[in-house]
Coordinates of C-alpha atoms in Angstrom, one line a residue:
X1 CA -22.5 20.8 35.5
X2 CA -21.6 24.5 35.3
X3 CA -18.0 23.3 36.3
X4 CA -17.7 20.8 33.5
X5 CA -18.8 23.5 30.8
X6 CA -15.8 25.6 31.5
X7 CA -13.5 22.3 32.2
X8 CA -14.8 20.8 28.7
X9 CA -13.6 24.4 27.1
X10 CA -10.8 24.9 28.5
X11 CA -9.6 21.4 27.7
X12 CA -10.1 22.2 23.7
X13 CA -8.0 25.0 23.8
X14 CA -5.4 23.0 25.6
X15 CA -2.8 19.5 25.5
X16 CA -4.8 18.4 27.9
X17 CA -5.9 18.5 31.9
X18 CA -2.6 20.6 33.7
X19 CA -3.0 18.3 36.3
X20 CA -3.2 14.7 36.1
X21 CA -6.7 13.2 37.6
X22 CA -5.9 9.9 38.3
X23 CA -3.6 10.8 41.0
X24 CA -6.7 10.9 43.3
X25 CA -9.2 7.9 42.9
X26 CA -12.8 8.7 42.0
X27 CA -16.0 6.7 44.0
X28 CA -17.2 4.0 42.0
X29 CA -20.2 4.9 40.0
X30 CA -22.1 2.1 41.2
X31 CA -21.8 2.8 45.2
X32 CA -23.2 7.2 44.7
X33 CA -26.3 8.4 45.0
X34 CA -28.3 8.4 41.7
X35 CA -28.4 12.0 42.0
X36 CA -24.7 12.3 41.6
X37 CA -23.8 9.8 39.3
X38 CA -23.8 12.4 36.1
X39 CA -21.8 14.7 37.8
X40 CA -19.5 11.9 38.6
X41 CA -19.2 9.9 35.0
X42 CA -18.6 13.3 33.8
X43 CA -15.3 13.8 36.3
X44 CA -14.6 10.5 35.0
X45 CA -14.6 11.2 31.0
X46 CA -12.6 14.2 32.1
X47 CA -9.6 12.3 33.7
X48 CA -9.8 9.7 31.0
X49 CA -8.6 12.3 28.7
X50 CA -5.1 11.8 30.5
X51 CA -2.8 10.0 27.6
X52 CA 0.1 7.8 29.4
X53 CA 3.4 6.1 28.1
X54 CA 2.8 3.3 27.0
X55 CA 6.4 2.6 25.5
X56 CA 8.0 2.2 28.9
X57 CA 6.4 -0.5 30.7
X58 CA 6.8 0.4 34.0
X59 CA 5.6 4.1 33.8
X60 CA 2.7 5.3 35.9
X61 CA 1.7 1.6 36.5
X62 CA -1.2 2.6 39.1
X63 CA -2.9 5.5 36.5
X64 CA -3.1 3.4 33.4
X65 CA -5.0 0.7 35.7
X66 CA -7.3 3.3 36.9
X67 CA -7.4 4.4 33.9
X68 CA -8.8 1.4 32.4
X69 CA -11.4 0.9 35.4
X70 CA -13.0 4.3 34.7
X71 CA -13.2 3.4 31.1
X72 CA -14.9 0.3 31.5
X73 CA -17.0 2.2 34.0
X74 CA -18.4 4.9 31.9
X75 CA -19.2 2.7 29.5
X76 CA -21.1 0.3 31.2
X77 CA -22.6 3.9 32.7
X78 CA -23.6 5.5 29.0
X79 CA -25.1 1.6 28.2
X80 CA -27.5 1.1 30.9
X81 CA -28.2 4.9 31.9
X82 CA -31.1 6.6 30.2
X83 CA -30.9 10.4 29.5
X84 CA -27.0 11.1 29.7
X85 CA -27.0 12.4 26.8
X86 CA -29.8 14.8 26.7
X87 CA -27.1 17.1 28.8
X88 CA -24.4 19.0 26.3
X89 CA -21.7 19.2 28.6
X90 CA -21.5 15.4 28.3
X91 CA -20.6 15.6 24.1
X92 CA -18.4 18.3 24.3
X93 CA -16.4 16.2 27.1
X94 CA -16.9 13.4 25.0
X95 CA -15.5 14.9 22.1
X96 CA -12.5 15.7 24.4
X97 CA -11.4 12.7 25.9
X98 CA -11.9 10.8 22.1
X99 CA -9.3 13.4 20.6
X100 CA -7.3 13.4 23.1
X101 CA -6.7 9.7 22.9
X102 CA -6.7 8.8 19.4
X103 CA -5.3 11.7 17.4
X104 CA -2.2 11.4 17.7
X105 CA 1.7 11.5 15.5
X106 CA 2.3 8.1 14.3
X107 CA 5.5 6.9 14.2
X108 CA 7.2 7.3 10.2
X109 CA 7.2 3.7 8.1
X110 CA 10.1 1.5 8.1
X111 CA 11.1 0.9 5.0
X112 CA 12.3 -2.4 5.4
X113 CA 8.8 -3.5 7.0
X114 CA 7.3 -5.9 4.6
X115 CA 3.9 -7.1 6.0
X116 CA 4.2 -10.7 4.4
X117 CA 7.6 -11.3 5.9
X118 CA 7.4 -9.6 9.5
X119 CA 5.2 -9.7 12.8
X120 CA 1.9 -7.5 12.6
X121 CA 2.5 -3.8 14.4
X122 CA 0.3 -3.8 17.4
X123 CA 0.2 -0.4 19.1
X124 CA 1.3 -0.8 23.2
X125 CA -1.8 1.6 24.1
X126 CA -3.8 -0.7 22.7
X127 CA -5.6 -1.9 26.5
X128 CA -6.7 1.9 26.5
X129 CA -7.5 2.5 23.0
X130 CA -9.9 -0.2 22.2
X131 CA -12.2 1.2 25.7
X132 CA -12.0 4.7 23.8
X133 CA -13.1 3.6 21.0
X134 CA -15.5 1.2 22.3
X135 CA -17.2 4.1 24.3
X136 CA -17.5 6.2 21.4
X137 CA -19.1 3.7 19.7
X138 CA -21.7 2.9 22.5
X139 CA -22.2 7.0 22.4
X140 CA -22.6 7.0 18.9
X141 CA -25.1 4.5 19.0
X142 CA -27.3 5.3 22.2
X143 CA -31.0 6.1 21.9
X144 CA -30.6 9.5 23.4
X145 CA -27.4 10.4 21.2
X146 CA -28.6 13.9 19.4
X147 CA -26.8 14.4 16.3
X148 CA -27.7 18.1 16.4
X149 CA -25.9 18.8 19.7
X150 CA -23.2 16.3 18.6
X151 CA -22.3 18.1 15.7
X152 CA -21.3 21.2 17.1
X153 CA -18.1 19.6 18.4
X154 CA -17.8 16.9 16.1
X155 CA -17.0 18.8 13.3
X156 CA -15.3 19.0 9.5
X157 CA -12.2 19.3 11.5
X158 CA -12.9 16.3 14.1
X159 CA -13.6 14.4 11.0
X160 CA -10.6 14.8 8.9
X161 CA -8.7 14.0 11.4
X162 CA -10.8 10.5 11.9
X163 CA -10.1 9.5 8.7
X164 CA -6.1 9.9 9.4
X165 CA -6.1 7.3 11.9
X166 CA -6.6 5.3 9.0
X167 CA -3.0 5.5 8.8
X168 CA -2.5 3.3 12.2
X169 CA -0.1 0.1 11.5
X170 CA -2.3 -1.6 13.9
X171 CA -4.6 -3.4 12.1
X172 CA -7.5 -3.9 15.3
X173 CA -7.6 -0.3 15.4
X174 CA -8.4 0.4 11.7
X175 CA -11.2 -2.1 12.3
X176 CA -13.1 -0.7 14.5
X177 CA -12.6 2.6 13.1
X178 CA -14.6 1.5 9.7
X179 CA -17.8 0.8 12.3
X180 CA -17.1 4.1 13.7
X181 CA -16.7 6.0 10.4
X182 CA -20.0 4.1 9.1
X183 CA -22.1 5.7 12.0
X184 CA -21.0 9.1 11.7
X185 CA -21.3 9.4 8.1
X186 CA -25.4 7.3 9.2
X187 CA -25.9 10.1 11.6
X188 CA -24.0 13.3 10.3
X189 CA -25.6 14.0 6.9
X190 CA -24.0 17.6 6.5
X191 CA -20.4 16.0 7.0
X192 CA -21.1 13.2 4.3
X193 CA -19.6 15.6 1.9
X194 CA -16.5 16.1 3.9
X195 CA -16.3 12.9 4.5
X196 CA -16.2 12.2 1.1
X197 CA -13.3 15.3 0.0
X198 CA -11.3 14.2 3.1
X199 CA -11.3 10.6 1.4
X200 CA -10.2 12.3 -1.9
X201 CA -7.5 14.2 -0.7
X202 CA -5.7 11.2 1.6
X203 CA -5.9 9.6 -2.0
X204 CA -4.5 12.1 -4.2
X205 CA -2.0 12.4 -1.8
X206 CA -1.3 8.6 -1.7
X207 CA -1.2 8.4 -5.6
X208 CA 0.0 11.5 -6.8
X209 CA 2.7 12.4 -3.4
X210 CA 3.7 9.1 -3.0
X211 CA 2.3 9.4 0.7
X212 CA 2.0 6.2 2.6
X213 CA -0.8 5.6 4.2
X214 CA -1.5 2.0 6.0
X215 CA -5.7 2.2 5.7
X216 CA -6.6 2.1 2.1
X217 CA -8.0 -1.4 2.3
X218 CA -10.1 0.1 5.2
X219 CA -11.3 3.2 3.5
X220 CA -11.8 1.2 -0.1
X221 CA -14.1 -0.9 2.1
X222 CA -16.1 2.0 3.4
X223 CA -16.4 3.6 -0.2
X224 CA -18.1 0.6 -1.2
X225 CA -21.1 1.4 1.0
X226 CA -21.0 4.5 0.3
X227 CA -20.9 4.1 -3.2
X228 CA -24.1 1.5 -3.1
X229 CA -25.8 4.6 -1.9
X230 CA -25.3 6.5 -4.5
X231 CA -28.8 7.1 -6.6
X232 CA -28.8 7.0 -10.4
X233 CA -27.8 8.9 -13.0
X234 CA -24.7 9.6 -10.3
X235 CA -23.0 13.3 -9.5
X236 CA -20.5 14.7 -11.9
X237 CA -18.1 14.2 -8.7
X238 CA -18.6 10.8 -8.4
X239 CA -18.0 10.1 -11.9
X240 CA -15.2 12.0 -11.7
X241 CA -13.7 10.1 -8.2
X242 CA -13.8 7.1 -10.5
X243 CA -11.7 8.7 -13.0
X244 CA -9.2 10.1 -11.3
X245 CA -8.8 7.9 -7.9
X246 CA -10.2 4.4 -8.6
X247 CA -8.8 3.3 -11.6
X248 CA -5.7 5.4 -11.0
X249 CA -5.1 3.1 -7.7
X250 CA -4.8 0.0 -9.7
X251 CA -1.4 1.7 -10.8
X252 CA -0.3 1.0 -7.3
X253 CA 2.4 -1.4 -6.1
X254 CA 0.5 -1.9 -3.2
X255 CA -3.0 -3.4 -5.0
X256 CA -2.8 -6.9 -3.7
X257 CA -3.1 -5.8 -0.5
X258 CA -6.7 -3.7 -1.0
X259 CA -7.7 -5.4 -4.5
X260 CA -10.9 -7.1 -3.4
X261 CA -12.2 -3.8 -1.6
X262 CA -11.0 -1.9 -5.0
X263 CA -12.5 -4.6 -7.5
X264 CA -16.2 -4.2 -5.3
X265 CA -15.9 -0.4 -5.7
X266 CA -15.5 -0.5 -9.1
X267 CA -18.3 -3.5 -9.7
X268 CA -20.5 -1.3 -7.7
X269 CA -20.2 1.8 -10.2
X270 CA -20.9 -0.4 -13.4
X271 CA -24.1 -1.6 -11.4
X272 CA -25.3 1.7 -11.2
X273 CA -24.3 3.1 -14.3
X274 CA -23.7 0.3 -17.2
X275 CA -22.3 2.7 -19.3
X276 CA -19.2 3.6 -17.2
X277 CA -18.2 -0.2 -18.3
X278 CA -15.9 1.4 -21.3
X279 CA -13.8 3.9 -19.2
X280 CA -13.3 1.3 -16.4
X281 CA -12.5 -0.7 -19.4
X282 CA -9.9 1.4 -21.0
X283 CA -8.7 2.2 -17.3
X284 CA -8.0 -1.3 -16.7
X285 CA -6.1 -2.0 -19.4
X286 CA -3.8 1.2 -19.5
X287 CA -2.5 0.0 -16.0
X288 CA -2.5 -3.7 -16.7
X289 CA 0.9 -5.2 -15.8
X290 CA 4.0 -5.9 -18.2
X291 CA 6.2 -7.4 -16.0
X292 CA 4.7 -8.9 -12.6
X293 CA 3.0 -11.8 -13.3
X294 CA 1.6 -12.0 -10.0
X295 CA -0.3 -8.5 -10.6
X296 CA -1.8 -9.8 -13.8
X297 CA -3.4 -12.8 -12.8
X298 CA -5.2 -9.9 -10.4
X299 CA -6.5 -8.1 -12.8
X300 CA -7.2 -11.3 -14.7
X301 CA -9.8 -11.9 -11.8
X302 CA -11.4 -8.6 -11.7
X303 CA -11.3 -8.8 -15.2
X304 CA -14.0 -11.6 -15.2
X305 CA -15.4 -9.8 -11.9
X306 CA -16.2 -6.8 -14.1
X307 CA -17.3 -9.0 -17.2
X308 CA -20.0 -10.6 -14.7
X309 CA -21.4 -7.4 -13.6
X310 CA -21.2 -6.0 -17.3
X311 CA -24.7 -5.7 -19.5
X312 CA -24.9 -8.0 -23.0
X313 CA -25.3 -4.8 -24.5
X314 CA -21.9 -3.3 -22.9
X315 CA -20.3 -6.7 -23.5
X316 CA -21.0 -5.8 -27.4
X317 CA -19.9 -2.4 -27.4
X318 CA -16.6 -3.6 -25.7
X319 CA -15.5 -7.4 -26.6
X320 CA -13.6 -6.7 -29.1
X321 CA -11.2 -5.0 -26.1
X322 CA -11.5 -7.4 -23.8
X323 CA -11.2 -10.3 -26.4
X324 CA -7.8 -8.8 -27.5
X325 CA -6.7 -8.1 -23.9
X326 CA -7.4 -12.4 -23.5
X327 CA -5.7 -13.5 -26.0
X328 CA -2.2 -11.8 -25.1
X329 CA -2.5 -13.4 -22.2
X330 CA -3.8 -16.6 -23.4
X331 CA -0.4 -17.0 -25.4
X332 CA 1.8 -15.6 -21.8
X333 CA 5.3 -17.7 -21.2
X334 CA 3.7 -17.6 -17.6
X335 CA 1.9 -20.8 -16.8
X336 CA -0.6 -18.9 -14.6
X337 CA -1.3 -16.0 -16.5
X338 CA -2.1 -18.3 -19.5
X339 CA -4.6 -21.1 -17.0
X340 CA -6.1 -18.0 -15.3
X341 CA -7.6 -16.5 -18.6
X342 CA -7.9 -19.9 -20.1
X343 CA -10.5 -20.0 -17.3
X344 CA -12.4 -17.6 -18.7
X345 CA -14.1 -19.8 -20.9
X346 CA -15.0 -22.3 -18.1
X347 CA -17.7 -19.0 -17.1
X348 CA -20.8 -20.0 -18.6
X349 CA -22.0 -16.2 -18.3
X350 CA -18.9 -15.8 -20.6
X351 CA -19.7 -18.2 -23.1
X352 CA -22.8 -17.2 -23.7
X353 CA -22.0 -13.4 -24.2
X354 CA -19.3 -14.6 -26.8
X355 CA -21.7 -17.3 -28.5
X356 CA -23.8 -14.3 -29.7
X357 CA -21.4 -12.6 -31.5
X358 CA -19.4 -15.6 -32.4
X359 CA -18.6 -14.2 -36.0
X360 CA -17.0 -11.2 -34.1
X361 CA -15.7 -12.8 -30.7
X362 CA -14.5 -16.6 -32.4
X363 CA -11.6 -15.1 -34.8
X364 CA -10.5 -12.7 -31.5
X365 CA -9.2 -16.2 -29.7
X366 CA -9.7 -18.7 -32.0
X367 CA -5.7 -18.4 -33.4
X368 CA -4.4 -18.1 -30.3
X369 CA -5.5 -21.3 -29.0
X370 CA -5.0 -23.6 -31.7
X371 CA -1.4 -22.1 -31.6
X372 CA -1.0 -22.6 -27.6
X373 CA -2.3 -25.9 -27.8
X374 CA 0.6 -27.3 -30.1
X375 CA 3.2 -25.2 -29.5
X376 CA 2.7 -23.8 -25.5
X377 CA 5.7 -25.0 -23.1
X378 CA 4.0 -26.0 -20.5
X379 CA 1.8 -29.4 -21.5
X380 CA -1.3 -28.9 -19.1
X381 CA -1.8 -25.5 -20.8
X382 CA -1.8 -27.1 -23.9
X383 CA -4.3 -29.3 -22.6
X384 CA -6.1 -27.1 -21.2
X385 CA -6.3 -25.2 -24.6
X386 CA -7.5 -27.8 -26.4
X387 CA -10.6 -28.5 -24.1
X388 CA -11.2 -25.0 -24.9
X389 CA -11.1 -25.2 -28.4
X390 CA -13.6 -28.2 -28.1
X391 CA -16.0 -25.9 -26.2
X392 CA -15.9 -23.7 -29.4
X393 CA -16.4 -26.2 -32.0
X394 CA -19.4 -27.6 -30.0
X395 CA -20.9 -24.5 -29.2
X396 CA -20.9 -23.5 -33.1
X397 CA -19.1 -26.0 -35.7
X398 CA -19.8 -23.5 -38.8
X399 CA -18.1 -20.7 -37.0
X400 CA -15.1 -22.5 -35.5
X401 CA -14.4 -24.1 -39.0
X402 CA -14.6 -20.9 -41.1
X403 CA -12.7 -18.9 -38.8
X404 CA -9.6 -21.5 -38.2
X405 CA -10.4 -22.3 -42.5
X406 CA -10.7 -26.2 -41.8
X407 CA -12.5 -28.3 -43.7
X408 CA -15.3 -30.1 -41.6
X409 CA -15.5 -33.6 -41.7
X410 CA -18.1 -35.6 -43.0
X411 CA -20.7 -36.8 -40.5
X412 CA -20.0 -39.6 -39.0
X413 CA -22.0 -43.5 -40.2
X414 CA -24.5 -44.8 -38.2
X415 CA -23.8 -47.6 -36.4
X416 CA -26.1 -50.6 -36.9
X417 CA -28.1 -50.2 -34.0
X418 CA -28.6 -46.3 -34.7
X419 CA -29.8 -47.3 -38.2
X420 CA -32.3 -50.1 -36.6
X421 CA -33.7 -47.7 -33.4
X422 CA -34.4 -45.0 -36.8
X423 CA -36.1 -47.6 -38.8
X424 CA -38.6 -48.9 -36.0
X425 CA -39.0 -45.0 -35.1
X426 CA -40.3 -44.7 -38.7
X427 CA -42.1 -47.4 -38.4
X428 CA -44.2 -46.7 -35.1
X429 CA -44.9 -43.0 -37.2
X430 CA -46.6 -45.1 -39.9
X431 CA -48.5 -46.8 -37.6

């Protein structure tokens, strides 16, 4: 084990083994002595650090097979071996042969590549990636994994340059890496601020750079975990993440593609601190779309997202913003702009926060939909407008009549079996 100390420094300081491994074919770890099998897997994590070309198809054919039999080896080995990693040696090789194969350059974006159009990027090294990456989840997750030995080669460094990967175009890659980046920010509390700051800076970059990156979807995803963890009153940083990355990324032209991961974020920060409600507020409707459609109906649906979450009492302080922000789009040229917020009032949750305050929140909309229901283009709007108006008037007839200044109508008779059902109710009293 002496041997593999010095191998496992000498291979940090280096590109890699000067000699390739897997040109000589280790013993099985099944068919040696129990007494030799850890000095074994360990020769074996130390050849797996070997990277191959996977772009040319032909290229060391017989390695990359090996390869991908000691991989599957030492993980079945780490799985169903008590003790392995009560031995340092073994983390700071298995720090090693992790870097080694995942940190790497990644190729620059094409520009033309639109993901909605063309064929998912799958990376050729895939075969030996996923066994990587499997194996460092099974030593993340042993029962003899020791945080405090791991962390002394699983660094600050190690995990900045985890959270790059991110920026893989393969999409089974930044999967797995969200389960991975969940355990070590579990089981390495002194890096959780790093890990945090690291996320910061790849989204600075990415907002304020105009840096591509492939994994915000991924990383949003993450956030919202981490964010659920957060205890109340919250940190003057998180408050000011919120600020300054969160609401900033709904400026992005990218949204749709990490919208639901960003809305969730977001909800989660009003559910631990109702008041941030008006600055998400305000936030939201300083990036909300002039021009793409498409975009709006988004925010149209976080919109009600956030509006769900939201407190009455928030809903007070703010409806006279949101109520103005419906309306414009209540009276949109575009069809679906106009049905999504329409929709709005189909939320009973809604309808009840504006019944309240209907002498405030009634003359916000009112207008607008007696105007889009005569006068709107498209006639299923104008239908739709009118049920909405209907909802109004039968939620509160004395506010719907003042506010639109109609004159309301006289009940109606009673019909002669009404008046007859009355008197033998009257009746039935007096007896």
């Amino acid at each position: 084990m002496t041997m593999l100390i010095c191998s496992a420094g000498q291979l940090t300081k280096s590109n890699g083994p000067r000699s390739d491994p897997l040109k000589n074919q280790l013993p099985k770890l099944a068919c040696t002595k129990p007494s030799e099998r850890l000095e074994l897997f360990a020769r074996k994590l130390h050849a797996c650090c070997t990277c191959y070309n996977f772009a040319d198809e032909n290229s060391d054919l017989q390695a990359k097979e090996l390869k991908l039999v000691y991989l599957q080896e030492i993980i079945e080995y780490i799985d169903l071996t008590q003790g392995v990693l009560t031995h340092e040696p073994i983390y700071a090789l298995s720090t090693v042969m992790i870097s080694r194969n995942i940190f790497r350059t990644f190729a620059p974006k094409d520009p033309d590549y639109d993901p909605d159009e063309d064929d998912a990027i799958f990376d050729p090294a895939w075969p030996h990636l996923e066994l990587v990456y499997q194996y460092f989840l099974h030593f993340l997750e042993a029962n003899d994994f020791q945080p405090s030995i791991a962390k002394k080669y699983m660094d600050t460094r190690f995990v900045t340059r985890l959270l790059y990967v991110f920026g893989s175009d393969d999409m089974r890659e930044r999967d797995i890496l969200k389960t991975i980046l969940h355990r070590v920010y579990g089981k390495f509390l002194g890096l959780r601020a790093t890990v945090r700051r690291q996320i910061n800076n790849i989204f600075l970059a990415y907002l304020y750079d105009g840096q591509e990156f492939t994994g915000v979807a991924e990383i949003l995803e993450i956030l919202g975990s981490i964010i659920n963890g957060y205890v109340s009153p919250m940190k003057p940083e998180h408050h000011l993440f919120l600020d300054k990355i969160l609401i900033p990324l709904h400026s992005s032209k990218d949204m749709a593609f990490f919208q639901p991961q960003l809305v969730y974020c977001v909800v989660q920060y009003m559910e631990k601190d109702p008041k941030t409600a008006a600055n998400i507020l305000k936030g939201l409707f300083k990036f909300w779309p002039k021009t793409c459609s498409t975009k709006e109906v988004l925010f149209l649906g976080e919109l009600e997202e956030l509006i769900d979450a939201m407190q009455p009492g928030e809903f007070t302080k703010n409806q006279n913003l949101i109520l103005k922000q419906l309306s414009k789009c209540i009276t949109s040229h575009h069809f679906q702009v106009a049905e999504r917020s329409l929709y709005f009032f189909d939320n009973e949750y809604i309808m009840s926060l504006v019944e309240v305050n209907a002498d405030e929140c009634f003359p916000l909309v009112l207008h607008c939909l007696k105007s889009i229901s005569l006068e709107h283009w498209n006639m299923s709007i104008s239908t739709l407008a009118a049920t909405v108006l209907q909802t109004f008037k039968d939620s509160n007839p004395d506010v719907f009549y003042k506010v639109l200044g109609l004159p309301r109508p006289p009940p109606k008779p009673r019909s002669i079996a009404q008046s007859m059902w009355m008197k033998a109710a009257g009746l039935s009293r007096k007896a």
